[in-house]
mmCIF file of C-alpha atoms in Angstrom:
data_model
loop_
_atom_site.group_PDB
_atom_site.id
_atom_site.type_symbol
_atom_site.label_atom_id
_atom_site.label_comp_id
_atom_site.label_asym_id
_atom_site.label_seq_id
_atom_site.Cartn_x
_atom_site.Cartn_y
_atom_site.Cartn_z
ATOM 1 C CA UNK A 72 -49.036 6.507 -40.203
ATOM 2 C CA UNK A 73 -45.870 7.726 -41.890
ATOM 3 C CA UNK A 74 -45.625 10.515 -39.336
ATOM 4 C CA UNK A 75 -45.953 7.990 -36.539
ATOM 5 C CA UNK A 76 -43.221 5.805 -38.024
ATOM 6 C CA UNK A 77 -40.986 8.839 -38.414
ATOM 7 C CA UNK A 78 -41.486 9.879 -34.783
ATOM 8 C CA UNK A 79 -40.955 6.297 -33.598
ATOM 9 C CA UNK A 80 -37.727 5.929 -35.575
ATOM 10 C CA UNK A 81 -36.535 9.326 -34.368
ATOM 11 C CA UNK A 82 -37.220 8.445 -30.723
ATOM 12 C CA UNK A 83 -35.565 5.046 -31.209
ATOM 13 C CA UNK A 84 -32.502 6.751 -32.680
ATOM 14 C CA UNK A 85 -32.325 9.200 -29.767
ATOM 15 C CA UNK A 86 -32.724 6.352 -27.281
ATOM 16 C CA UNK A 87 -29.976 4.340 -29.001
ATOM 17 C CA UNK A 88 -27.715 7.379 -29.034
ATOM 18 C CA UNK A 89 -28.328 8.020 -25.331
ATOM 19 C CA UNK A 90 -27.727 4.346 -24.589
ATOM 20 C CA UNK A 91 -24.434 4.488 -26.501
ATOM 21 C CA UNK A 92 -23.311 7.512 -24.508
ATOM 22 C CA UNK A 93 -24.295 5.806 -21.246
ATOM 23 C CA UNK A 94 -22.252 2.711 -22.159
ATOM 24 C CA UNK A 95 -19.331 4.886 -23.189
ATOM 25 C CA UNK A 96 -19.503 6.822 -19.914
ATOM 26 C CA UNK A 97 -19.754 3.580 -17.910
ATOM 27 C CA UNK A 98 -16.749 2.103 -19.749
ATOM 28 C CA UNK A 99 -14.753 5.278 -19.118
ATOM 29 C CA UNK A 100 -15.576 5.082 -15.418
ATOM 30 C CA UNK A 101 -14.491 1.428 -15.271
ATOM 31 C CA UNK A 102 -11.201 2.280 -16.985
ATOM 32 C CA UNK A 103 -10.715 5.203 -14.587
ATOM 33 C CA UNK A 104 -11.346 3.019 -11.538
ATOM 34 C CA UNK A 105 -8.943 0.364 -12.865
ATOM 35 C CA UNK A 106 -6.266 3.011 -13.439
ATOM 36 C CA UNK A 107 -6.667 4.341 -9.899
ATOM 37 C CA UNK A 108 -6.439 0.773 -8.604
ATOM 38 C CA UNK A 109 -3.168 0.211 -10.446
ATOM 39 C CA UNK A 110 -1.757 3.459 -9.030
ATOM 40 C CA UNK A 111 -2.870 2.476 -5.523
ATOM 41 C CA UNK A 112 -1.265 -0.974 -5.780
ATOM 42 C CA UNK A 113 1.932 0.595 -7.102
ATOM 43 C CA UNK A 114 1.928 2.971 -4.145
ATOM 44 C CA UNK A 115 1.472 0.075 -1.730
ATOM 45 C CA UNK A 116 4.338 -1.792 -3.355
ATOM 46 C CA UNK A 117 6.564 1.284 -3.084
ATOM 47 C CA UNK A 118 5.656 1.575 0.585
ATOM 48 C CA UNK A 119 6.386 -2.111 1.280
ATOM 49 C CA UNK A 120 7.785 -2.742 4.736
ATOM 50 C CA UNK A 121 11.033 -4.463 3.772
ATOM 51 C CA UNK A 122 11.699 -5.402 7.400
ATOM 52 C CA UNK A 123 8.902 -7.994 7.116
ATOM 53 C CA UNK A 124 10.546 -9.799 4.210
ATOM 54 C CA UNK A 125 11.808 -13.371 4.839
ATOM 55 C CA UNK A 126 15.284 -11.924 4.140
ATOM 56 C CA UNK A 127 15.135 -8.502 5.824
ATOM 57 C CA UNK A 128 17.490 -5.610 4.995
ATOM 58 C CA UNK A 129 20.648 -5.087 7.027
ATOM 59 C CA UNK A 130 23.587 -2.686 6.994
ATOM 60 C CA UNK A 131 27.226 -2.992 8.018
ATOM 61 C CA UNK A 132 29.254 0.201 8.281
ATOM 62 C CA UNK A 133 32.651 1.173 9.618
ATOM 63 C CA UNK A 134 35.847 3.063 8.952
ATOM 64 C CA UNK A 135 39.074 1.605 7.603
ATOM 65 C CA UNK A 136 41.724 4.290 7.937
ATOM 66 C CA UNK A 137 40.097 7.391 6.392
ATOM 67 C CA UNK A 138 37.447 5.567 4.374
ATOM 68 C CA UNK A 139 33.882 5.041 5.558
ATOM 69 C CA UNK A 140 32.586 1.786 4.132
ATOM 70 C CA UNK A 141 28.945 0.722 4.072
ATOM 71 C CA UNK A 142 27.455 -2.562 2.901
ATOM 72 C CA UNK A 143 23.679 -2.658 2.369
ATOM 73 C CA UNK A 144 22.302 -6.154 1.906
ATOM 74 C CA UNK A 145 19.379 -8.470 2.590
ATOM 75 C CA UNK A 146 20.012 -11.212 5.139
ATOM 76 C CA UNK A 147 18.634 -14.690 4.314
ATOM 77 C CA UNK A 148 18.604 -17.585 6.781
ATOM 78 C CA UNK A 149 20.015 -21.102 6.434
ATOM 79 C CA UNK A 150 16.776 -22.872 7.465
ATOM 80 C CA UNK A 151 18.462 -26.270 7.507
ATOM 81 C CA UNK A 152 19.651 -26.049 3.914
ATOM 82 C CA UNK A 153 23.049 -26.772 2.417
ATOM 83 C CA UNK A 154 24.044 -23.318 1.195
ATOM 84 C CA UNK A 155 27.395 -23.214 -0.593
ATOM 85 C CA UNK A 156 27.786 -26.073 -3.022
ATOM 86 C CA UNK A 157 24.046 -26.749 -2.631
ATOM 87 C CA UNK A 158 21.509 -23.924 -2.808
ATOM 88 C CA UNK A 159 24.303 -21.766 -4.270
ATOM 89 C CA UNK A 160 26.351 -23.904 -6.681
ATOM 90 C CA UNK A 161 30.102 -23.472 -6.854
ATOM 91 C CA UNK A 162 31.275 -21.534 -9.893
ATOM 92 C CA UNK A 163 28.106 -19.455 -10.363
ATOM 93 C CA UNK A 164 27.993 -15.726 -9.460
ATOM 94 C CA UNK A 165 25.685 -14.861 -6.572
ATOM 95 C CA UNK A 166 24.171 -11.549 -5.420
ATOM 96 C CA UNK A 167 25.982 -11.802 -2.076
ATOM 97 C CA UNK A 168 22.720 -11.609 -0.162
ATOM 98 C CA UNK A 169 19.031 -11.730 -1.137
ATOM 99 C CA UNK A 170 16.464 -9.533 -2.896
ATOM 100 C CA UNK A 171 18.125 -6.465 -4.458
ATOM 101 C CA UNK A 172 21.798 -6.614 -5.389
ATOM 102 C CA UNK A 173 24.086 -6.012 -2.392
ATOM 103 C CA UNK A 174 25.552 -2.489 -2.369
ATOM 104 C CA UNK A 175 29.117 -1.651 -1.330
ATOM 105 C CA UNK A 176 29.916 2.038 -0.807
ATOM 106 C CA UNK A 177 33.210 3.737 0.020
ATOM 107 C CA UNK A 178 33.660 7.493 0.353
ATOM 108 C CA UNK A 179 37.420 7.304 -0.277
ATOM 109 C CA UNK A 180 39.598 5.368 -2.732
ATOM 110 C CA UNK A 181 40.713 2.058 -1.213
ATOM 111 C CA UNK A 182 42.751 -1.007 -2.084
ATOM 112 C CA UNK A 183 40.835 -4.279 -2.121
ATOM 113 C CA UNK A 184 43.170 -7.274 -1.943
ATOM 114 C CA UNK A 185 45.838 -4.965 -3.382
ATOM 115 C CA UNK A 186 43.687 -3.646 -6.266
ATOM 116 C CA UNK A 187 42.597 0.003 -6.514
ATOM 117 C CA UNK A 188 38.879 0.673 -6.037
ATOM 118 C CA UNK A 189 37.829 4.323 -6.571
ATOM 119 C CA UNK A 190 35.429 6.007 -4.154
ATOM 120 C CA UNK A 191 31.834 5.288 -5.135
ATOM 121 C CA UNK A 192 28.892 2.915 -4.980
ATOM 122 C CA UNK A 193 29.077 -0.601 -6.381
ATOM 123 C CA UNK A 194 26.965 -3.721 -6.542
ATOM 124 C CA UNK A 195 28.738 -6.593 -4.817
ATOM 125 C CA UNK A 196 28.600 -10.094 -6.259
ATOM 126 C CA UNK A 197 30.495 -13.223 -5.273
ATOM 127 C CA UNK A 198 31.256 -16.485 -6.998
ATOM 128 C CA UNK A 199 31.540 -19.262 -4.376
ATOM 129 C CA UNK A 200 34.067 -22.033 -4.806
ATOM 130 C CA UNK A 201 35.266 -24.984 -2.795
ATOM 131 C CA UNK A 202 38.824 -23.620 -2.542
ATOM 132 C CA UNK A 203 38.542 -20.065 -3.893
ATOM 133 C CA UNK A 204 35.955 -17.290 -4.207
ATOM 134 C CA UNK A 205 35.735 -14.384 -6.649
ATOM 135 C CA UNK A 206 34.625 -11.030 -5.199
ATOM 136 C CA UNK A 207 33.125 -8.721 -7.834
ATOM 137 C CA UNK A 208 32.638 -4.946 -7.586
ATOM 138 C CA UNK A 209 30.349 -3.783 -10.402
ATOM 139 C CA UNK A 210 29.358 -0.214 -11.339
ATOM 140 C CA UNK A 211 25.736 -1.189 -12.094
ATOM 141 C CA UNK A 212 23.560 -0.530 -9.029
ATOM 142 C CA UNK A 213 19.894 -0.482 -8.027
ATOM 143 C CA UNK A 214 18.856 -3.669 -9.820
ATOM 144 C CA UNK A 215 17.118 -6.750 -8.455
ATOM 145 C CA UNK A 216 19.821 -9.273 -7.624
ATOM 146 C CA UNK A 217 18.742 -12.022 -10.029
ATOM 147 C CA UNK A 218 17.268 -12.269 -13.518
ATOM 148 C CA UNK A 219 14.119 -14.212 -14.410
ATOM 149 C CA UNK A 220 16.192 -17.372 -14.799
ATOM 150 C CA UNK A 221 17.626 -16.843 -11.263
ATOM 151 C CA UNK A 222 21.135 -16.095 -12.576
ATOM 152 C CA UNK A 223 23.037 -13.150 -11.064
ATOM 153 C CA UNK A 224 21.800 -9.852 -12.480
ATOM 154 C CA UNK A 225 24.854 -7.849 -13.482
ATOM 155 C CA UNK A 226 26.725 -6.866 -16.627
ATOM 156 C CA UNK A 227 30.283 -8.306 -16.491
ATOM 157 C CA UNK A 228 31.478 -5.513 -18.793
ATOM 158 C CA UNK A 229 30.809 -3.118 -15.900
ATOM 159 C CA UNK A 230 33.042 -4.975 -13.440
ATOM 160 C CA UNK A 231 35.417 -2.466 -11.847
ATOM 161 C CA UNK A 232 37.454 -4.785 -9.632
ATOM 162 C CA UNK A 233 37.474 -8.583 -9.308
ATOM 163 C CA UNK A 234 39.621 -10.266 -6.659
ATOM 164 C CA UNK A 235 39.977 -13.808 -5.375
ATOM 165 C CA UNK A 236 40.077 -14.926 -1.739
ATOM 166 C CA UNK A 237 40.079 -18.216 0.131
ATOM 167 C CA UNK A 238 37.041 -19.223 2.231
ATOM 168 C CA UNK A 239 37.317 -20.357 5.840
ATOM 169 C CA UNK A 240 35.227 -22.916 7.699
ATOM 170 C CA UNK A 241 33.246 -21.684 10.702
ATOM 171 C CA UNK A 242 33.161 -23.796 13.850
ATOM 172 C CA UNK A 243 29.522 -22.886 14.493
ATOM 173 C CA UNK A 244 26.977 -22.347 11.754
ATOM 174 C CA UNK A 245 25.889 -18.726 11.155
ATOM 175 C CA UNK A 246 22.101 -18.869 10.705
ATOM 176 C CA UNK A 247 21.592 -15.420 9.163
ATOM 177 C CA UNK A 248 23.960 -14.005 6.572
ATOM 178 C CA UNK A 249 26.056 -11.244 8.137
ATOM 179 C CA UNK A 250 28.656 -8.738 6.975
ATOM 180 C CA UNK A 251 31.180 -7.145 9.308
ATOM 181 C CA UNK A 252 33.765 -4.418 8.759
ATOM 182 C CA UNK A 253 36.994 -4.491 10.742
ATOM 183 C CA UNK A 254 39.795 -1.949 11.200
ATOM 184 C CA UNK A 255 41.958 -4.080 13.479
ATOM 185 C CA UNK A 256 45.709 -3.900 12.916
ATOM 186 C CA UNK A 257 46.023 -7.325 11.274
ATOM 187 C CA UNK A 258 42.392 -7.699 10.216
ATOM 188 C CA UNK A 259 41.500 -4.681 8.061
ATOM 189 C CA UNK A 260 38.682 -5.413 5.669
ATOM 190 C CA UNK A 261 35.193 -6.855 5.502
ATOM 191 C CA UNK A 262 33.835 -10.355 5.888
ATOM 192 C CA UNK A 263 30.731 -12.271 4.892
ATOM 193 C CA UNK A 264 29.652 -15.104 7.195
ATOM 194 C CA UNK A 265 26.826 -17.507 6.456
ATOM 195 C CA UNK A 266 26.162 -21.155 7.203
ATOM 196 C CA UNK A 267 29.537 -22.822 7.804
ATOM 197 C CA UNK A 268 31.548 -20.404 5.657
ATOM 198 C CA UNK A 269 33.359 -17.121 6.217
ATOM 199 C CA UNK A 270 34.957 -15.054 3.458
ATOM 200 C CA UNK A 271 37.334 -12.230 4.397
ATOM 201 C CA UNK A 272 38.370 -9.479 1.951
ATOM 202 C CA UNK A 273 41.292 -7.253 2.942
ATOM 203 C CA UNK A 274 40.926 -3.475 2.547
ATOM 204 C CA UNK A 275 43.673 -0.875 2.925
#
């Protein structure tokens, strides 16, 4: 009888041990599958087709004298909304587009509204105003354009150049935000047009 109990307990122990290993192996497989799933989703996110976003990417490029200037931005639409002084309040910095922070690149040193801007890549932010706008060139790049609280995502201590310009009213509303770069004799610079507003920044 004692021998039988010993064999029974031994077999029960072996069974429990095998069951533990099976559960451990199953758990490891589940964790492995979950990890692969996370990697796959991350890959899909990285491969996102940005052209299908509600505010798709756009690029404006051109030469002003010897400098090649490029502005990479995302282009939102008005969609019947009041934009400046409404969706975008006066006095609050804005990412000058949608999605990631707008990027302004120049391959040569330039003067922006009379201020020196070294060659390089900058995030471009703007602070709309009823009578005056601030145009901000910041050395921080690559970030999403807003923080979790929807405020502009940049570090003011990294501002390289800040200039002020006066907005102009457009006769016809511009549905999609658009940047243009001009090298005309009396119109050298870049402009941002959206809704009923145009902002021109001189570049020399």
